[in-house]
Amino acid sequence: MTYRTFFPVAVLATFLISACSHANKKHQDPKIRTVNDDKTDSLLISYDPAKGDKWIANFVDNLHRKFGFNGNMLVAKDGKILYEKAIGWADYLHRDSLKINSEFELASITKTFTGVAIMQLVEQGKIKLTDNVKKFYPNFPYEDITVKLLLTHRSGMMNYVYFSDGVWKDKKKPMSNVDVMNLIAQYKPNRYAKPDTRFHYNNSNFMVLGAIIEKVTGKTYAEYMMENVFKPAGMKHTHVYSTTAYSKIPVDVVGHDRTWKYSVVQNFLDGPVGDKGIYSTVHDLVLYDNALKKGRLLKQASLDSAYTGHNKAINGHFNYGYGWRMYDGENGRKVVYHTGWWHGFRHIYVRDIQKNIVIIFLGNLTNGSLMHLDDLYKHLGVPVIRKGAYTGTGSMPGSDED
């Protein structure tokens, strides 16, 4: 082969190799992580205390001293942590202090993860939003309850947390999701309302979704989440812990109810997952936010559906999508968030989509301190995520909260 023929062939070969490499990168599964992903993530959760936002620092200290906040918190903007702090006790009885990487029971923040998992299965064609629960559990006693109604808290179901307490005989034995589904099939407890007639927030909806995930995938909820959500998002300190698998949950943070007089011990209700059961850290929740924004877990169309309110807005702004609470403002302003309240834990996780701000407060003392974050929201230019700050009713804790 002469130089004149060799050179064009070599150029063509180089072009084809480059094109194939580009195509592979373009079509690479976003769930597959690379070394560069880990490097990027390490920058997202790096923090220099000397450069911490002093206003936020003063605010958090006041929240602790005046209102008794005990927990871990973090505020990030544009991929940079403005301030973070672990403040108070992990376990008051043993005087163990919180660490910034302490894992908290996320309570109902878990619902956002369950919603993501369901939408992943929708994208894969394994589930339809219009599917009836009876498709997966034929002995389910209620008609016309679909996956979408569960996601949006419009099923009208009773809350299994209260119902099961009276019928689960052995309180020392934890329930699984299947156990609860069997109890519902056996006792057919009365519903609060007919399907799709009203918004009624309760844990049963996402407990059933957790059961559906297990039935469709043939994996435990914990296995599915680890493989398809936690690992792709780089969340190395996030787990599903159920008392069906652990006699003692292997974390150092204990929930405390309102005062330090007693801690809240896990019981049979800590077995079901999907409505709760995920344990995580403030840093991993930053990585979760990043994975969602970067399309690692869901396509944009799925996220848009999840962030769309599917109920009548409360006080004109607050609504519920597919596992996400939200604030809808003027000119398309969108903030998605979720609260959590379970067995001595109380949290709020706020994601301002437009301003790229993440606000995380994970508390293990349920004293109402998180009702006093208004000034922080205003300082950051984020809408006040508290219904009582707006006109109308429906804003008191417990009305439709966790």
Coordinates of C-alpha atoms in Angstrom, one line a residue:
M1 CA 0.0 0.0 0.0
T2 CA 1.4 3.4 -1.0
Y3 CA 1.5 6.5 1.3
R4 CA -1.2 8.1 -0.9
T5 CA -3.7 5.2 -0.2
F6 CA -2.6 4.5 3.3
F7 CA -3.1 8.1 4.7
P8 CA -6.8 8.4 3.7
V9 CA -7.5 4.9 5.1
A10 CA -5.8 5.8 8.4
V11 CA -7.8 9.1 8.6
L12 CA -11.0 7.2 7.9
A13 CA -10.2 4.6 10.5
T14 CA -9.4 7.2 13.1
F15 CA -12.7 9.0 12.3
L16 CA -14.7 5.8 12.7
I17 CA -13.1 4.9 16.0
S18 CA -13.7 8.4 17.3
A19 CA -17.4 8.3 16.1
C20 CA -18.0 4.9 17.7
S21 CA -16.4 6.1 21.0
H22 CA -18.6 9.2 20.9
A23 CA -21.7 7.0 20.2
N24 CA -20.9 4.7 23.0
K25 CA -20.6 7.6 25.4
K26 CA -23.8 9.1 24.1
H27 CA -25.7 5.9 24.6
Q28 CA -24.0 4.7 27.8
D29 CA -26.4 3.7 30.5
P30 CA -26.5 6.7 32.9
K31 CA -26.8 4.3 35.8
I32 CA -23.3 2.9 35.2
R33 CA -20.8 4.9 37.2
T34 CA -17.2 5.8 36.3
V35 CA -14.2 6.9 38.3
N36 CA -14.8 10.5 37.1
D37 CA -18.3 10.3 38.6
D38 CA -16.8 9.5 42.0
K39 CA -14.4 12.4 41.7
T40 CA -17.2 14.8 40.7
D41 CA -19.3 13.6 43.6
S42 CA -16.5 14.1 46.1
L43 CA -16.4 17.8 45.1
L44 CA -20.2 18.1 45.6
I45 CA -19.9 17.0 49.2
S46 CA -16.6 18.7 50.1
Y47 CA -16.8 21.5 52.6
D48 CA -14.4 24.0 54.2
P49 CA -15.8 25.1 57.6
A50 CA -13.6 28.2 57.4
K51 CA -15.6 29.3 54.3
G52 CA -19.0 28.5 55.8
D53 CA -21.9 31.0 55.4
K54 CA -21.8 32.9 58.7
W55 CA -25.5 34.0 58.4
I56 CA -26.6 30.4 58.2
A57 CA -24.3 29.4 61.0
N58 CA -25.8 32.0 63.3
F59 CA -29.3 30.9 62.2
V60 CA -28.7 27.3 63.0
D61 CA -27.1 28.0 66.3
N62 CA -30.2 30.1 67.2
L63 CA -32.5 27.3 66.0
H64 CA -30.6 24.9 68.4
R65 CA -30.6 27.3 71.4
K66 CA -34.0 28.8 71.1
F67 CA -36.1 26.1 69.5
G68 CA -34.2 22.9 70.4
F69 CA -33.2 21.7 66.9
N70 CA -31.1 18.5 67.3
G71 CA -29.8 16.9 64.2
N72 CA -27.8 17.3 61.0
M73 CA -28.3 20.1 58.5
L74 CA -26.9 21.2 55.2
V75 CA -27.5 24.0 52.6
A76 CA -26.0 23.8 49.1
K77 CA -26.2 26.0 46.1
D78 CA -25.0 25.5 42.6
G79 CA -23.1 22.3 43.6
K80 CA -21.3 24.0 46.6
I81 CA -22.1 23.4 50.3
L82 CA -22.7 26.8 51.9
Y83 CA -23.0 25.4 55.4
E84 CA -23.3 22.1 57.2
K85 CA -23.4 21.0 60.8
A86 CA -24.1 18.1 63.1
I87 CA -25.5 19.5 66.2
G88 CA -26.5 17.7 69.4
W89 CA -27.0 14.1 70.4
A90 CA -27.2 11.0 68.3
D91 CA -28.3 9.0 71.4
Y92 CA -29.0 11.1 74.5
L93 CA -29.1 8.1 76.9
H94 CA -25.5 7.2 76.0
R95 CA -24.4 10.8 75.3
D96 CA -23.3 9.9 71.8
S97 CA -22.8 13.0 69.6
L98 CA -24.0 13.3 66.1
K99 CA -21.5 13.1 63.2
I100 CA -22.0 14.7 59.8
N101 CA -22.1 11.2 58.2
S102 CA -24.6 9.8 60.7
E103 CA -27.5 7.9 59.0
F104 CA -31.0 9.0 59.9
E105 CA -34.2 7.1 59.3
L106 CA -35.6 9.3 56.6
A107 CA -39.2 8.6 57.5
S108 CA -41.5 9.8 54.7
I109 CA -38.6 11.3 52.6
T110 CA -38.5 7.6 51.7
K111 CA -41.6 8.2 49.6
T112 CA -39.6 10.2 47.0
F113 CA -37.4 7.2 46.5
T114 CA -40.3 4.9 46.1
G115 CA -41.8 7.2 43.6
V116 CA -38.5 7.2 41.6
A117 CA -38.5 3.4 41.6
I118 CA -42.0 3.2 40.4
M119 CA -41.3 5.6 37.6
Q120 CA -38.2 3.6 36.6
L121 CA -40.4 0.5 36.2
V122 CA -42.9 2.6 34.2
E123 CA -40.1 3.7 31.9
Q124 CA -39.2 0.0 31.5
G125 CA -42.7 -1.0 30.7
K126 CA -43.0 -3.3 33.7
I127 CA -45.7 -1.1 35.3
K128 CA -48.4 1.2 34.0
L129 CA -49.8 4.1 36.0
T130 CA -53.2 2.8 35.1
D131 CA -52.5 -0.7 36.5
N132 CA -54.9 -1.8 39.2
V133 CA -53.4 -3.1 42.4
K134 CA -55.3 -6.3 41.8
K135 CA -53.1 -7.0 38.9
F136 CA -50.2 -7.6 41.3
Y137 CA -52.2 -8.8 44.4
P138 CA -55.4 -10.4 43.2
N139 CA -56.8 -10.8 46.8
F140 CA -56.5 -7.0 47.3
P141 CA -60.1 -6.2 48.5
Y142 CA -60.6 -2.7 47.0
E143 CA -61.7 -1.9 43.4
D144 CA -60.4 0.8 41.1
I145 CA -57.2 1.6 43.0
T146 CA -54.4 2.3 40.5
V147 CA -50.7 2.9 40.8
K148 CA -51.3 6.6 40.0
L149 CA -53.8 6.9 42.8
L150 CA -51.3 5.4 45.2
L151 CA -48.6 7.8 44.1
T152 CA -50.8 10.8 44.5
H153 CA -52.5 9.8 47.8
R154 CA -55.9 9.6 46.1
S155 CA -56.6 5.9 46.8
G156 CA -58.9 6.6 49.8
M157 CA -57.3 3.7 51.7
M158 CA -57.1 3.6 55.5
N159 CA -53.7 4.0 57.2
Y160 CA -52.2 0.6 57.9
V161 CA -50.2 2.0 60.8
Y162 CA -53.4 2.4 62.9
F163 CA -55.4 -0.5 61.4
S164 CA -52.7 -3.2 61.9
D165 CA -52.0 -2.3 65.5
G166 CA -55.3 -3.9 66.5
V167 CA -55.0 -7.1 64.4
W168 CA -51.3 -7.9 64.4
K169 CA -51.1 -10.4 67.3
D170 CA -47.4 -10.8 68.0
K171 CA -46.1 -7.3 68.6
K172 CA -42.6 -8.7 69.0
K173 CA -42.6 -10.1 65.5
P174 CA -42.1 -7.4 62.7
M175 CA -44.5 -7.2 59.8
S176 CA -43.4 -7.3 56.2
N177 CA -45.2 -5.5 53.3
V178 CA -46.7 -8.9 52.3
D179 CA -47.9 -9.4 55.9
V180 CA -49.7 -6.1 55.7
M181 CA -51.2 -6.9 52.3
N182 CA -52.5 -10.2 53.7
L183 CA -54.0 -8.4 56.7
I184 CA -55.8 -6.0 54.4
A185 CA -57.1 -8.9 52.3
Q186 CA -58.3 -10.7 55.4
Y187 CA -59.9 -7.9 57.3
K188 CA -60.9 -5.6 54.5
P189 CA -60.8 -2.4 56.7
N190 CA -63.1 0.4 55.8
R191 CA -61.7 3.1 53.5
Y192 CA -61.6 6.8 54.3
A193 CA -63.1 7.6 50.9
K194 CA -63.9 6.3 47.4
P195 CA -60.9 6.2 45.0
D196 CA -60.0 9.4 43.2
T197 CA -62.4 11.6 45.2
R198 CA -59.9 13.5 47.4
F199 CA -56.3 13.8 48.6
H200 CA -55.7 11.9 51.8
Y201 CA -52.1 11.5 52.7
N202 CA -51.2 8.3 54.4
N203 CA -48.6 5.6 54.6
S204 CA -50.7 2.8 53.1
N205 CA -50.3 4.2 49.6
F206 CA -46.5 3.9 49.5
M207 CA -46.4 0.7 51.6
V208 CA -48.5 -0.9 48.8
L209 CA -46.2 0.6 46.2
G210 CA -43.3 -1.0 48.0
A211 CA -45.0 -4.3 47.8
I212 CA -45.7 -3.8 44.1
I213 CA -42.0 -3.1 43.5
E214 CA -41.1 -6.4 45.2
K215 CA -43.7 -8.3 43.3
V216 CA -42.8 -6.9 39.9
T217 CA -39.0 -7.2 40.2
G218 CA -38.7 -10.4 42.3
K219 CA -36.3 -8.5 44.6
T220 CA -36.7 -7.1 48.0
Y221 CA -37.3 -3.4 48.2
A222 CA -33.8 -3.1 49.8
E223 CA -32.1 -4.9 46.9
Y224 CA -33.9 -3.0 44.2
M225 CA -33.1 0.4 45.8
M226 CA -29.5 -0.5 46.2
E227 CA -29.0 -1.6 42.6
N228 CA -31.1 0.9 40.8
V229 CA -31.1 4.1 42.9
F230 CA -28.5 4.2 45.7
K231 CA -25.5 2.9 43.7
P232 CA -26.2 4.8 40.4
A233 CA -26.5 8.0 42.5
G234 CA -23.3 7.3 44.3
M235 CA -25.1 7.1 47.7
K236 CA -22.6 5.0 49.6
H237 CA -24.1 5.7 53.0
T238 CA -27.8 5.0 52.3
H239 CA -29.6 1.7 53.0
V240 CA -33.0 0.2 53.6
Y241 CA -33.3 -1.2 57.1
S242 CA -36.3 -3.2 58.1
T243 CA -36.9 -4.9 61.4
T244 CA -37.8 -8.0 59.3
A245 CA -34.1 -8.3 58.4
Y246 CA -32.4 -6.6 61.4
S247 CA -33.3 -7.2 65.0
K248 CA -31.5 -4.0 65.8
I249 CA -31.2 -1.3 63.1
P250 CA -27.4 -0.8 62.6
V251 CA -27.1 3.0 62.9
D252 CA -25.9 5.2 65.6
V253 CA -28.8 7.7 65.6
V254 CA -31.8 7.2 67.9
G255 CA -35.1 9.0 67.5
H256 CA -36.4 11.0 70.5
D257 CA -40.0 12.1 71.1
R258 CA -40.3 15.8 71.9
T259 CA -38.1 15.7 75.0
W260 CA -35.0 13.8 76.1
K261 CA -37.1 11.8 78.6
Y262 CA -37.2 8.7 76.4
S263 CA -36.1 7.4 73.0
V264 CA -38.3 5.7 70.5
V265 CA -37.6 2.0 70.1
Q266 CA -38.2 0.3 66.8
N267 CA -41.1 -2.1 66.8
F268 CA -43.2 -4.3 64.4
L269 CA -44.3 -1.2 62.4
D270 CA -40.7 -0.7 61.3
G271 CA -40.9 -3.8 59.2
P272 CA -42.9 -2.5 56.2
V273 CA -40.9 -0.3 53.8
G274 CA -41.6 2.0 50.9
D275 CA -43.5 4.6 53.0
K276 CA -40.4 4.8 55.2
G277 CA -37.4 2.5 56.0
I278 CA -34.6 4.3 54.1
Y279 CA -31.7 5.6 56.2
S280 CA -29.3 8.2 54.8
T281 CA -27.0 11.1 55.4
V282 CA -27.1 14.8 54.5
H283 CA -24.3 14.3 52.0
D284 CA -26.0 11.4 50.3
L285 CA -29.2 13.5 49.9
V286 CA -27.0 16.1 48.0
L287 CA -25.9 13.3 45.7
Y288 CA -29.5 12.1 45.3
D289 CA -30.5 15.6 44.2
N290 CA -27.6 15.7 41.7
A291 CA -28.5 12.3 40.3
L292 CA -32.0 13.4 39.7
K293 CA -31.0 16.6 38.0
K294 CA -28.4 14.9 35.8
G295 CA -30.9 12.3 34.5
R296 CA -29.1 9.4 36.2
L297 CA -32.2 7.9 37.7
L298 CA -35.1 9.0 35.5
K299 CA -35.8 10.7 32.1
Q300 CA -36.8 14.3 32.2
A301 CA -40.4 13.5 31.1
S302 CA -40.8 11.2 34.1
L303 CA -39.4 13.9 36.4
D304 CA -41.8 16.4 34.9
S305 CA -44.7 14.1 35.7
A306 CA -43.5 13.4 39.2
Y307 CA -43.2 17.2 39.8
T308 CA -46.7 18.0 38.5
G309 CA -49.4 18.5 41.1
H310 CA -52.1 16.0 40.8
N311 CA -54.4 17.4 43.5
K312 CA -56.2 20.6 44.4
A313 CA -53.5 23.1 45.6
I314 CA -53.6 24.0 49.3
N315 CA -53.3 27.8 49.9
G316 CA -52.8 28.2 46.2
H317 CA -49.3 26.9 46.1
F318 CA -48.8 23.5 47.8
N319 CA -49.6 20.3 46.0
Y320 CA -48.5 16.6 45.7
G321 CA -47.1 14.8 42.6
Y322 CA -45.7 11.3 42.4
G323 CA -44.0 11.0 45.8
W324 CA -43.1 14.7 46.0
R325 CA -44.7 17.6 47.7
M326 CA -44.3 20.9 45.9
Y327 CA -44.6 24.6 45.9
D328 CA -45.8 26.2 42.7
G329 CA -45.1 29.9 42.3
E330 CA -45.5 32.5 39.6
N331 CA -43.8 32.2 36.2
G332 CA -43.4 28.4 36.6
R333 CA -41.5 28.7 39.9
K334 CA -41.1 25.1 41.2
V335 CA -39.8 23.8 44.5
V336 CA -40.1 20.1 45.3
Y337 CA -39.7 18.8 48.8
H338 CA -40.8 16.2 51.3
T339 CA -41.2 16.2 55.1
G340 CA -40.7 13.2 57.4
W341 CA -42.0 12.3 60.8
W342 CA -41.7 8.8 62.3
H343 CA -40.6 7.3 65.6
G344 CA -38.7 10.2 67.0
F345 CA -37.4 11.6 63.6
R346 CA -38.6 14.7 61.9
H347 CA -37.1 16.1 58.7
I348 CA -37.5 18.4 55.7
Y349 CA -35.7 18.0 52.4
V350 CA -36.2 20.9 50.0
R351 CA -35.0 21.2 46.4
D352 CA -35.4 24.5 44.6
I353 CA -35.1 23.4 41.0
Q354 CA -34.6 26.8 39.4
K355 CA -32.1 28.2 41.9
N356 CA -30.3 24.9 42.3
I357 CA -30.6 25.1 46.1
V358 CA -30.8 22.1 48.4
I359 CA -31.9 22.5 52.1
I360 CA -31.7 19.5 54.4
F361 CA -32.7 19.3 58.0
L362 CA -32.6 15.8 59.6
G363 CA -33.7 15.8 63.2
N364 CA -34.0 13.2 65.8
L365 CA -35.9 15.2 68.4
T366 CA -39.6 15.8 67.4
N367 CA -40.0 19.2 69.1
G368 CA -41.4 21.3 66.2
S369 CA -38.1 23.2 65.7
L370 CA -38.5 22.8 61.9
M371 CA -41.5 25.0 61.9
H372 CA -39.1 28.0 62.4
L373 CA -37.2 28.0 59.1
D374 CA -38.9 31.0 57.5
D375 CA -36.0 33.4 57.9
L376 CA -33.6 30.8 56.3
Y377 CA -35.9 30.5 53.3
K378 CA -36.1 34.3 52.9
H379 CA -32.3 34.6 53.2
L380 CA -31.8 32.1 50.4
G381 CA -34.6 33.6 48.2
V382 CA -36.6 30.3 48.5
P383 CA -40.4 30.4 48.9
V384 CA -41.4 29.8 52.5
I385 CA -42.1 26.1 52.7
R386 CA -44.7 26.3 55.4
K387 CA -48.4 26.3 54.5
G388 CA -49.3 28.5 57.5
A389 CA -47.2 31.3 56.1
Y390 CA -49.9 31.8 53.4
T391 CA -53.6 32.5 53.6
G392 CA -56.2 29.9 54.2
T393 CA -56.3 26.7 56.4
G394 CA -54.9 23.3 56.1
S395 CA -51.5 24.2 57.3
M396 CA -51.3 22.8 60.8
P397 CA -48.9 19.9 61.5
G398 CA -50.8 16.6 61.2
S399 CA -53.5 18.0 58.8
D400 CA -51.9 16.3 55.8
E401 CA -48.3 16.0 56.9
D402 CA -46.3 13.0 58.0

